Short mmCIF file of C-alpha atoms in Angstrom, two decimals:
data_model
loop_
_atom_site.label_atom_id
_atom_site.label_comp_id
_atom_site.label_asym_id
_atom_site.label_seq_id
_atom_site.Cartn_x
_atom_site.Cartn_y
_atom_site.Cartn_z
CA MET D 1 3.50 6.27 30.60
CA ILE D 2 2.71 7.05 27.23
CA VAL D 3 1.28 10.51 25.60
CA GLY D 4 -0.85 10.29 22.48
CA VAL D 5 -1.47 13.68 20.82
CA ASP D 6 -4.49 13.95 18.48
CA ALA D 7 -4.47 17.45 16.15
CA GLY D 8 -7.96 17.11 14.83
CA THR D 9 -9.88 19.76 12.55
CA SER D 10 -11.90 21.32 15.31
CA GLY D 11 -9.17 20.91 18.12
CA VAL D 12 -6.20 19.15 19.56
CA LYS D 13 -6.26 16.85 22.36
CA ALA D 14 -3.37 15.43 24.63
CA VAL D 15 -3.98 12.16 26.44
CA ALA D 16 -1.57 10.66 29.06
CA PHE D 17 -1.99 6.69 29.55
CA ALA D 18 -0.83 4.51 32.30
CA PRO D 19 0.82 1.61 31.27
CA ASP D 20 -2.70 -0.51 31.86
CA GLY D 21 -4.12 1.87 29.22
CA GLU D 22 -6.17 3.80 32.09
CA VAL D 23 -6.41 7.80 31.25
CA VAL D 24 -4.04 9.70 33.75
CA ALA D 25 -4.93 13.20 32.27
CA VAL D 26 -6.33 14.94 29.11
CA GLU D 27 -5.93 18.26 27.73
CA SER D 28 -7.60 19.89 24.85
CA ARG D 29 -7.59 23.13 22.96
CA PRO D 30 -9.68 24.32 20.18
CA LEU D 31 -8.84 25.15 16.62
CA ALA D 32 -10.64 27.52 14.27
CA LEU D 33 -11.25 27.32 10.81
CA GLY D 34 -10.85 30.27 8.10
CA HIS D 35 -13.23 31.03 5.25
CA PRO D 36 -11.36 33.37 3.08
CA GLY D 37 -13.65 32.69 0.00
CA PRO D 38 -16.59 30.78 -1.29
CA GLY D 39 -15.89 27.20 -0.92
CA GLN D 40 -12.29 27.75 0.82
CA VAL D 41 -11.62 26.40 4.14
CA GLU D 42 -8.13 26.94 5.48
CA GLN D 43 -6.13 26.62 8.92
CA ASP D 44 -3.75 28.31 10.46
CA ALA D 45 -0.44 25.83 10.75
CA GLU D 46 1.10 28.36 13.51
CA ALA D 47 -2.34 28.11 15.58
CA VAL D 48 -1.94 24.25 15.42
CA VAL D 49 1.67 24.19 16.55
CA ALA D 50 1.00 26.54 19.39
CA ALA D 51 -2.20 24.42 20.48
CA VAL D 52 0.23 21.29 20.73
CA LYS D 53 2.73 22.97 22.73
CA ASP D 54 -0.15 24.25 24.95
CA VAL D 55 -1.75 21.04 25.58
CA LEU D 56 1.57 19.23 26.24
CA GLY D 57 2.59 22.06 28.41
CA ARG D 58 -0.83 21.77 30.41
CA LEU D 59 -0.09 17.97 30.86
CA ALA D 60 3.13 18.91 32.72
CA ALA D 61 2.04 21.32 34.42
CA GLY D 62 -0.79 18.88 35.97
CA GLY D 63 1.82 16.77 37.16
CA VAL D 64 2.80 14.60 33.93
CA ARG D 65 6.68 14.49 34.50
CA THR D 66 8.73 13.95 31.50
CA GLY D 67 10.69 11.43 33.32
CA GLU D 68 7.58 9.19 33.60
CA VAL D 69 6.82 9.32 29.69
CA GLN D 70 8.37 6.40 27.98
CA ALA D 71 7.22 7.47 24.65
CA ALA D 72 4.80 9.86 22.60
CA GLY D 73 2.58 9.54 19.57
CA LEU D 74 1.24 11.88 17.22
CA THR D 75 -1.87 11.58 15.02
CA GLY D 76 -4.39 13.97 13.13
CA GLN D 77 -6.62 14.76 10.50
CA GLY D 78 -5.94 13.47 6.95
CA ASP D 79 -6.23 14.87 3.52
CA GLY D 80 -5.89 18.76 2.90
CA LEU D 81 -2.48 20.22 2.12
CA TRP D 82 0.05 21.81 4.42
CA LEU D 83 2.59 23.59 2.53
CA LEU D 84 5.93 24.03 4.52
CA ASP D 85 9.10 25.63 3.82
CA GLU D 86 12.61 24.19 4.55
CA ASP D 87 12.14 24.93 8.13
CA GLY D 88 8.69 23.04 8.30
CA GLY D 89 7.04 26.59 8.94
CA PRO D 90 3.97 27.48 6.63
CA ALA D 91 4.69 28.32 3.12
CA GLY D 92 1.14 29.34 2.72
CA PRO D 93 -2.25 29.00 4.44
CA ALA D 94 -3.03 25.11 4.93
CA LEU D 95 -5.85 23.89 2.86
CA SER D 96 -8.19 21.86 5.01
CA TRP D 97 -10.03 18.62 3.72
CA LEU D 98 -13.19 20.60 3.82
CA ASP D 99 -12.00 22.99 1.30
CA GLY D 100 -13.94 23.02 -2.09
CA ARG D 101 -11.65 25.15 -4.43
CA ALA D 102 -10.73 22.06 -6.54
CA THR D 103 -14.26 20.97 -6.91
CA PRO D 104 -14.06 22.20 -10.58
CA LEU D 105 -10.88 20.10 -11.45
CA VAL D 106 -12.50 17.02 -9.95
CA GLY D 107 -15.41 17.48 -12.14
CA GLU D 108 -13.18 17.51 -14.84
CA TRP D 109 -10.96 14.47 -14.00
CA MET D 110 -14.45 12.59 -13.47
CA ARG D 111 -15.38 13.31 -17.05
CA ASP D 112 -11.90 12.82 -18.68
CA GLY D 113 -11.36 9.44 -16.78
CA THR D 114 -8.55 10.50 -14.30
CA PHE D 115 -10.93 10.12 -11.32
CA GLU D 116 -11.34 6.39 -12.05
CA GLU D 117 -8.07 5.71 -13.12
CA LEU D 118 -6.69 7.01 -9.88
CA PHE D 119 -9.11 4.91 -8.04
CA ARG D 120 -8.30 1.65 -10.17
CA ARG D 121 -4.64 2.20 -9.06
CA THR D 122 -4.76 3.32 -5.61
CA GLY D 123 -8.12 2.37 -4.30
CA ASN D 124 -8.56 6.14 -3.42
CA ALA D 125 -11.26 8.25 -4.67
CA ALA D 126 -10.35 11.88 -5.23
CA PHE D 127 -12.43 14.46 -3.62
CA PRO D 128 -11.85 18.23 -3.43
CA GLY D 129 -10.20 18.40 -0.08
CA SER D 130 -7.80 15.77 -0.94
CA GLY D 131 -4.03 16.19 -1.66
CA ALA D 132 -4.11 15.44 -5.31
CA PRO D 133 -6.75 17.89 -6.57
CA LEU D 134 -5.55 20.39 -4.26
CA LEU D 135 -1.89 20.31 -5.52
CA ALA D 136 -3.06 20.14 -9.04
CA HIS D 137 -5.53 23.09 -8.36
CA LEU D 138 -2.61 25.23 -7.21
CA ASP D 139 -0.10 24.42 -9.88
CA ARG D 140 -2.83 25.63 -12.33
CA THR D 141 -3.92 28.63 -10.38
CA SER D 142 -1.00 29.95 -8.35
CA PRO D 143 2.34 27.80 -9.31
CA GLU D 144 4.13 30.59 -7.20
CA THR D 145 2.78 29.33 -4.00
CA LEU D 146 4.19 25.61 -4.80
CA ASP D 147 7.29 27.41 -5.94
CA ARG D 148 7.98 28.84 -2.52
CA ALA D 149 7.14 25.58 -0.78
CA ALA D 150 9.81 22.65 0.14
CA THR D 151 7.07 20.01 1.34
CA ALA D 152 3.57 19.18 0.65
CA ALA D 153 2.52 17.65 4.04
CA ARG D 154 -0.17 16.51 6.12
CA CYS D 155 -1.03 18.06 9.48
CA LYS D 156 0.55 15.44 11.86
CA ASP D 157 3.77 15.32 9.58
CA MET D 158 4.07 19.28 9.82
CA ILE D 159 3.86 19.01 13.59
CA MET D 160 6.59 16.05 13.49
CA GLN D 161 8.93 18.52 11.54
CA ARG D 162 8.40 21.43 13.84
CA PHE D 163 8.71 19.48 17.04
CA THR D 164 11.54 17.03 15.88
CA GLY D 165 12.97 18.46 12.85
CA VAL D 166 12.09 15.10 11.02
CA ARG D 167 10.78 15.57 7.34
CA ALA D 168 8.73 12.34 6.68
CA THR D 169 5.36 10.79 6.26
CA ASP D 170 4.06 7.58 6.99
CA LEU D 171 2.18 4.74 4.93
CA SER D 172 -1.24 5.81 6.07
CA ASP D 173 -1.04 9.41 5.01
CA ALA D 174 1.20 8.64 1.75
CA SER D 175 -1.74 6.03 0.68
CA ASN D 176 -3.49 9.17 -0.29
CA LEU D 177 -1.01 10.70 -2.33
CA PHE D 178 0.59 8.94 -5.29
CA THR D 179 1.20 5.65 -3.84
CA ASP D 180 0.76 2.21 -5.12
CA PRO D 181 -0.68 0.05 -2.43
CA ARG D 182 0.39 -3.08 -3.79
CA THR D 183 4.27 -1.96 -3.77
CA ARG D 184 3.81 0.74 -0.90
CA GLU D 185 6.11 2.91 -2.71
CA ARG D 186 5.61 6.26 -4.70
CA ASP D 187 4.29 5.82 -8.11
CA ALA D 188 5.82 8.57 -10.88
CA ASN D 189 3.08 7.39 -13.32
CA LEU D 190 0.20 8.59 -10.71
CA LEU D 191 1.98 12.09 -10.60
CA ARG D 192 2.10 12.06 -14.66
CA LEU D 193 -1.61 11.48 -14.64
CA CYS D 194 -2.22 14.27 -12.27
CA GLY D 195 -0.03 16.58 -14.24
CA LEU D 196 2.48 16.84 -11.15
CA GLU D 197 5.48 15.26 -12.17
CA HIS D 198 7.26 18.36 -12.08
CA ARG D 199 6.23 18.59 -8.23
CA ARG D 200 7.77 15.40 -6.97
CA GLY D 201 10.36 17.18 -4.93
CA LEU D 202 7.43 18.44 -2.65
CA LEU D 203 6.75 15.10 -1.33
CA PRO D 204 8.05 13.99 1.85
CA PRO D 205 9.93 10.49 2.20
CA VAL D 206 7.82 7.55 3.12
CA ALA D 207 9.39 6.02 6.07
CA ALA D 208 9.21 2.28 6.31
CA GLU D 209 8.38 2.57 10.03
CA LEU D 210 6.71 5.42 11.49
CA PRO D 211 8.68 8.74 11.33
CA ALA D 212 10.46 9.06 14.74
CA GLY D 213 12.60 11.63 16.57
CA GLU D 214 12.97 13.10 19.82
CA ILE D 215 10.92 16.28 20.69
CA LEU D 216 13.29 19.25 20.77
CA GLN D 217 11.39 22.07 22.56
CA GLY D 218 9.23 22.76 25.13
CA ALA D 219 7.31 19.95 27.45
CA PHE D 220 8.72 16.49 27.05
CA ARG D 221 11.78 17.62 25.62
CA GLY D 222 13.85 14.69 24.93
CA VAL D 223 10.87 12.20 24.70
CA PRO D 224 10.89 10.03 21.83
CA LEU D 225 7.81 11.06 19.62
CA SER D 226 6.43 9.02 16.43
CA ALA D 227 4.05 10.33 13.94
CA GLY D 228 1.26 8.32 12.65
CA PRO D 229 -0.86 6.95 11.27
CA TYR D 230 -3.42 9.55 10.90
CA ASP D 231 -6.74 9.72 12.73
CA LEU D 232 -8.67 7.19 10.74
CA PRO D 233 -6.19 4.27 11.04
CA ALA D 234 -5.32 5.70 14.52
CA CYS D 235 -8.90 5.08 15.57
CA ALA D 236 -8.95 1.78 14.01
CA ALA D 237 -5.84 0.63 16.08
CA GLY D 238 -7.24 2.42 19.14
CA ALA D 239 -10.35 0.46 19.24
CA GLY D 240 -8.62 -2.97 18.36
CA VAL D 241 -10.04 -3.48 14.88
CA ALA D 242 -7.22 -5.26 12.90
CA ARG D 243 -8.93 -8.79 12.17
CA PRO D 244 -9.91 -8.69 8.42
CA GLY D 245 -13.72 -8.11 8.14
CA ASP D 246 -13.95 -6.24 11.35
CA GLY D 247 -15.10 -2.74 11.30
CA LEU D 248 -15.02 0.69 13.24
CA LEU D 249 -17.76 3.04 13.03
CA ILE D 250 -16.60 6.84 13.97
CA ILE D 251 -19.74 8.86 14.91
CA GLY D 252 -18.51 12.45 14.45
CA THR D 253 -19.39 15.63 12.80
CA THR D 254 -18.94 13.05 9.51
CA LEU D 255 -19.38 9.27 9.87
CA ALA D 256 -16.27 7.39 9.21
CA CYS D 257 -16.97 3.63 8.51
CA GLU D 258 -13.72 1.50 8.03
CA VAL D 259 -12.97 -2.49 7.62
CA ALA D 260 -9.89 -4.14 8.05
CA THR D 261 -8.91 -6.53 5.17
CA ASP D 262 -5.94 -8.57 4.20
CA ARG D 263 -7.09 -8.52 0.55
CA LEU D 264 -6.34 -5.58 -2.04
CA ASP D 265 -9.55 -4.81 -4.07
CA LEU D 266 -9.22 -1.98 -6.48
CA GLY D 267 -12.87 -2.79 -8.06
CA GLY D 268 -16.24 -1.58 -7.41
CA GLU D 269 -17.50 1.52 -7.72
CA PRO D 270 -14.86 4.30 -7.23
CA ALA D 271 -15.45 5.98 -3.64
CA GLY D 272 -13.69 5.87 -0.43
CA GLN D 273 -10.30 5.07 0.66
CA THR D 274 -7.74 2.24 0.79
CA LEU D 275 -5.08 2.78 3.51
CA CYS D 276 -2.09 0.94 3.99
CA THR D 277 -1.49 -0.57 7.56
CA PRO D 278 1.23 -2.79 8.86
CA ASP D 279 -0.39 -5.72 8.37
CA GLY D 280 -2.96 -4.98 5.45
CA TRP D 281 -5.21 -2.53 4.59
CA LEU D 282 -8.02 -0.49 5.64
CA ARG D 283 -11.07 0.04 3.27
CA ALA D 284 -12.24 3.38 4.48
CA MET D 285 -15.59 5.13 3.61
CA PRO D 286 -15.50 8.55 5.51
CA ALA D 287 -19.03 9.87 4.56
CA MET D 288 -19.51 13.66 4.53
CA THR D 289 -22.83 13.02 6.44
CA GLY D 290 -23.00 12.64 10.40
CA THR D 291 -23.44 14.35 13.48
CA ALA D 292 -23.47 17.69 11.76
CA ALA D 293 -26.90 16.40 9.98
CA LEU D 294 -28.52 15.26 13.25
CA ASP D 295 -27.75 18.80 14.51
CA TRP D 296 -29.39 20.46 11.76
CA LEU D 297 -32.39 18.23 12.21
CA LEU D 298 -32.83 18.97 15.92
CA ARG D 299 -32.70 22.52 15.58
CA LEU D 300 -35.42 22.50 12.92
CA VAL D 301 -37.84 20.80 15.20
CA GLY D 302 -36.30 22.71 17.92
CA VAL D 303 -35.20 20.04 20.53
CA GLY D 304 -32.01 19.43 22.29
CA HIS D 305 -29.57 16.45 22.40
CA GLY D 306 -30.63 15.80 25.74
CA GLU D 307 -33.96 14.88 24.45
CA LEU D 308 -32.74 12.50 21.73
CA GLY D 309 -33.43 9.36 23.82
CA ASP D 310 -36.92 10.07 24.72
CA LEU D 311 -37.86 11.05 21.22
CA LEU D 312 -36.27 7.77 19.80
CA GLY D 313 -38.71 5.83 22.23
CA GLN D 314 -41.69 7.63 21.37
CA SER D 315 -41.46 6.65 17.55
CA PRO D 316 -41.36 3.08 16.36
CA PRO D 317 -38.96 1.46 13.77
CA GLY D 318 -39.69 3.06 10.45
CA ALA D 319 -40.78 6.61 11.95
CA ARG D 320 -44.27 6.06 10.80
CA GLY D 321 -43.44 6.48 7.24
CA ALA D 322 -41.16 9.64 7.69
CA ARG D 323 -37.78 9.00 6.16
CA PHE D 324 -34.36 11.26 5.61
CA LEU D 325 -31.56 11.15 3.20
CA PRO D 326 -29.04 12.82 5.14
CA TYR D 327 -26.72 14.48 2.58
CA LEU D 328 -26.54 18.03 3.85
CA SER D 329 -22.86 18.93 2.88
CA PRO D 330 -22.48 21.67 0.52
CA SER D 331 -19.90 19.21 -1.23
CA GLY D 332 -22.65 16.46 -1.35
CA GLU D 333 -21.36 13.08 -0.58
CA ARG D 334 -18.14 10.98 -1.04
CA ALA D 335 -18.86 7.67 0.49
CA PRO D 336 -20.06 5.17 -0.42
CA PHE D 337 -20.51 6.93 -3.57
CA VAL D 338 -19.12 10.28 -5.15
CA GLU D 339 -21.75 12.70 -6.05
CA PRO D 340 -21.11 16.34 -5.35
CA ALA D 341 -24.75 17.55 -6.24
CA ALA D 342 -26.32 15.13 -3.65
CA ARG D 343 -28.76 17.00 -1.23
CA GLY D 344 -30.64 15.70 1.35
CA ARG D 345 -34.66 14.90 1.59
CA LEU D 346 -37.22 14.49 4.16
CA ASP D 347 -40.08 12.56 2.84
CA GLY D 348 -43.25 10.78 3.91
CA LEU D 349 -44.48 13.46 6.00
CA GLU D 350 -48.29 13.53 6.96
CA LEU D 351 -50.64 14.97 9.97
CA ALA D 352 -50.00 11.74 11.70
CA VAL D 353 -46.04 12.46 11.66
CA THR D 354 -44.81 13.85 15.03
CA LYS D 355 -41.61 15.50 16.36
CA ALA D 356 -40.36 12.23 17.39
CA ASP D 357 -40.82 10.57 14.17
CA VAL D 358 -38.70 13.35 12.60
CA VAL D 359 -36.02 12.94 14.80
CA ARG D 360 -36.21 9.04 14.29
CA ALA D 361 -36.33 9.54 10.76
CA GLY D 362 -33.10 11.18 10.76
CA CYS D 363 -31.35 8.81 13.05
CA GLU D 364 -32.41 5.92 11.10
CA GLY D 365 -31.27 7.74 7.94
CA LEU D 366 -27.77 8.38 9.30
CA ALA D 367 -27.52 4.73 10.62
CA PHE D 368 -28.66 3.47 6.98
CA ALA D 369 -25.99 5.74 5.87
CA ALA D 370 -23.32 4.02 7.78
CA ARG D 371 -24.62 0.40 6.78
CA HIS D 372 -24.46 1.40 3.07
CA CYS D 373 -20.92 2.34 3.66
CA PHE D 374 -19.83 -0.80 5.46
CA GLU D 375 -21.45 -2.83 2.96
CA ALA D 376 -19.32 -1.03 0.29
CA ALA D 377 -16.23 -1.50 2.65
CA GLY D 378 -16.82 -5.42 2.72
CA LEU D 379 -17.70 -5.67 6.37
CA THR D 380 -18.23 -9.19 7.60
CA GLY D 381 -17.27 -8.97 11.09
CA GLU D 382 -17.91 -7.39 14.33
CA VAL D 383 -18.34 -3.63 14.70
CA ALA D 384 -16.34 -1.35 17.09
CA VAL D 385 -17.88 2.27 17.36
CA CYS D 386 -16.45 5.53 19.00
CA GLY D 387 -16.56 9.36 18.47
CA GLY D 388 -18.33 12.18 19.94
CA GLY D 389 -21.79 10.98 18.84
CA THR D 390 -21.61 7.92 21.31
CA GLY D 391 -23.31 9.77 24.12
CA SER D 392 -26.69 8.39 23.42
CA ASP D 393 -27.68 4.77 24.21
CA ALA D 394 -30.67 5.22 22.39
CA TRP D 395 -28.89 6.03 19.04
CA LEU D 396 -26.18 3.57 19.65
CA GLN D 397 -28.98 0.72 19.82
CA LEU D 398 -30.66 2.27 16.79
CA PHE D 399 -27.37 1.70 14.84
CA ALA D 400 -26.66 -1.84 16.25
CA ASP D 401 -30.52 -2.80 15.00
CA ALA D 402 -29.61 -1.09 11.55
CA LEU D 403 -26.50 -2.72 10.90
CA GLY D 404 -28.01 -6.05 12.17
CA ARG D 405 -25.06 -6.70 14.21
CA PRO D 406 -23.64 -5.97 17.70
CA LEU D 407 -21.69 -3.06 18.60
CA ARG D 408 -18.70 -2.70 20.62
CA LEU D 409 -18.18 0.65 22.22
CA ALA D 410 -14.43 1.16 22.31
CA ARG D 411 -12.34 2.05 25.34
CA GLY D 412 -12.40 5.80 25.93
CA PRO D 413 -11.85 8.50 25.76
CA GLU D 414 -10.05 9.79 22.52
CA VAL D 415 -9.49 6.73 20.87
CA GLY D 416 -7.31 8.36 18.14
CA ALA D 417 -4.88 9.48 20.78
CA ARG D 418 -4.80 6.03 22.39
CA GLY D 419 -4.31 4.64 18.73
CA ALA D 420 -1.35 7.07 18.50
CA ALA D 421 -0.02 5.96 21.84
CA LEU D 422 -0.08 2.53 21.08
CA ALA D 423 1.78 2.87 17.77
CA ALA D 424 4.35 4.78 19.51
CA ALA D 425 4.38 1.91 22.08
CA ARG D 426 5.29 -0.64 18.97
CA ARG D 427 7.60 2.01 17.46
CA PHE D 428 9.94 2.35 20.73
CA GLY D 429 9.36 -1.19 22.00
CA VAL D 430 7.42 -0.11 25.18
CA PRO D 431 5.52 -3.33 26.37
CA VAL D 432 1.68 -2.77 26.87
CA ASP D 433 -1.08 -5.33 26.79
CA GLU D 434 -3.00 -4.28 23.54
CA ALA D 435 -5.96 -6.29 24.32
CA ALA D 436 -6.57 -4.57 27.64
CA TRP D 437 -5.85 -1.18 26.12
CA THR D 438 -8.57 -1.61 23.26
CA ALA D 439 -11.14 -3.98 25.26
CA GLY D 440 -14.92 -2.94 24.64
CA THR D 441 -16.63 -1.19 27.42
CA ARG D 442 -20.28 -1.70 26.28
CA TRP D 443 -22.34 -4.14 23.85
CA TYR D 444 -25.42 -3.24 22.01
CA GLU D 445 -27.16 -6.33 20.63
CA PRO D 446 -29.86 -5.72 17.86
CA ARG D 447 -33.35 -5.55 18.93
CA HIS D 448 -35.67 -4.51 15.86
CA ASP D 449 -35.34 -5.81 12.31
CA LEU D 450 -34.79 -2.73 10.20
CA GLU D 451 -34.21 -4.53 6.81
CA ASP D 452 -37.34 -3.64 4.75
CA TYR D 453 -36.87 0.16 6.01
CA TYR D 454 -32.94 0.12 5.02
CA ARG D 455 -34.08 -1.40 1.56
CA ARG D 456 -36.38 1.55 1.22
CA TYR D 457 -33.51 3.79 2.23
CA LEU D 458 -31.39 2.18 -0.58
CA ASP D 459 -34.24 2.67 -2.93
CA ASP D 460 -34.54 6.50 -2.15
CA VAL D 461 -30.62 6.68 -2.61
CA ARG D 462 -31.02 5.36 -6.24
CA HIS D 463 -33.89 7.77 -7.01
CA LEU D 464 -31.63 10.57 -5.82
CA ARG D 465 -28.87 9.56 -8.05
CA SER D 466 -30.83 8.63 -10.96
CA PRO D 467 -33.88 11.39 -10.95
CA LEU D 468 -36.40 11.06 -13.22
#
C-alpha cells in the first residue's frame, strides 16, 4: 500500500492506494486563509502541519496499518513563501500564492525589464504570489523578517522538514525560484537580478532525486516519505500525462493547463511556468480564472450547480450571442498572458437572451480560456482532465467541443495525491503498474464545432488588452 498526501490551499487530503491503484481510504481536513490587510493572504503553517497529522492519524485509525504501507508521497500547493526557522517552524506567517502585496514590485519589474529577463532565463513569469517577488518585497519592506528566517520554503517542503527533519526541495518547486531550467541548478545571476544575492542562504538545497526521509512522529512513524513534485506536476503524473505534446486540464477554483514537452522554449509572450520534470519539462499555464468565476455567474443568475447540465442543454452553441470574459480575479490574469488590470465582461445581451444563455456563455468563456492557455503551452496531443469541476458531464462535453479534441477523464479521486504516491513508488522502488494507475475512466468526443465562437473570444480578449 502507498499513501499520498496533498496539502492544498483549501484543505489537506490523505489517500491510501492499493497496489493496483484502487483507493482504499481517503481522509481530508479543510484549511483557512487569513486576510490581515488589503491584498494580503496568509496561511498558518502550524495549522497545515496539524491537518497533515490529523488526516494521517484518521487513516491509521480507520484501519490503514503502518506495516502495510510501503511508502508515502507528499505534494502540495506551489508558489507562495513559507519562512522557516532552523527547526522548520514558522519564522513568520506563510504568504499564500494568492497574496498581492508584491503587486507594485511586479509592476516595477514589468516596466524596467526585470520581468521579461526573468522569463527569458527561466521560462517563468513572475506574478505577485510567486516566491521571487515575495522575497524581494519583504527584503525591501521588512528585512528583519528575513533575518529571522533560516529557509525560504514551499508548503510541501515545510511539511517534509517538520515530519522528517530533511531540509531540501525538488526540481519542480525549484524551477520557480532562481533555477536555470537548462542546467537545473541555482543561478546566482537570477538572485542578483532580483536584488537578492545576499539572501542566497535562505534557499534550501535542490535534491537530485525527490527529497526523502522517514516519518519521525505520529501515525506511520518509520514509513519512508518523499516530497514532490508539487501539485501541478503531481497531477500530471497522476493523470498519466508524460508524452510530449499531451496536456492536462485541471478544473478547479482556477484553471490550470499544462503540456509535457521535451523541448525547452523560452520565447513567446512572457506568461506561465516552465517546470522541470525527470524526463523534460511541463509548460504550465495556471490561469487565475476557473470554477470561482462559474460560481459567481451562477449566483448572479440565481441557479445552483445541480441545474448546470439542464441549462447548458437549453442554450445552443454560441449562447445566442451572449459572451463572457472570465477575468474576475482582483489580481487580473497571469496565463496565457500577464495583465493585472484584466477584468471580466458579459456582453451581447438582449431581450431574447435567457438565463440558460448567460450560463452557457460563462461556461464557453471558461472553456475558451482553457484553449487559449493550451495553445500558448504548445498542446499537440491528447488532453486528460481532473479537478473538482469535473462533476458535470455537460460541462466536460463543452470543454471537448471548445478544445476540438477528445477529453480523457483521469482516474480519481485525488489525482494530485495519486501522482505523489506514484512518485514515492519510483523513489523507493515499489513496483506498480503505472499505466493501470493512470488509465482514463471516461472519454468525451467533440460534438459541436465552436471554432467561430472561439475566434470571437480571441477578438474580445484583444480588445480587452488594447482598449480604444
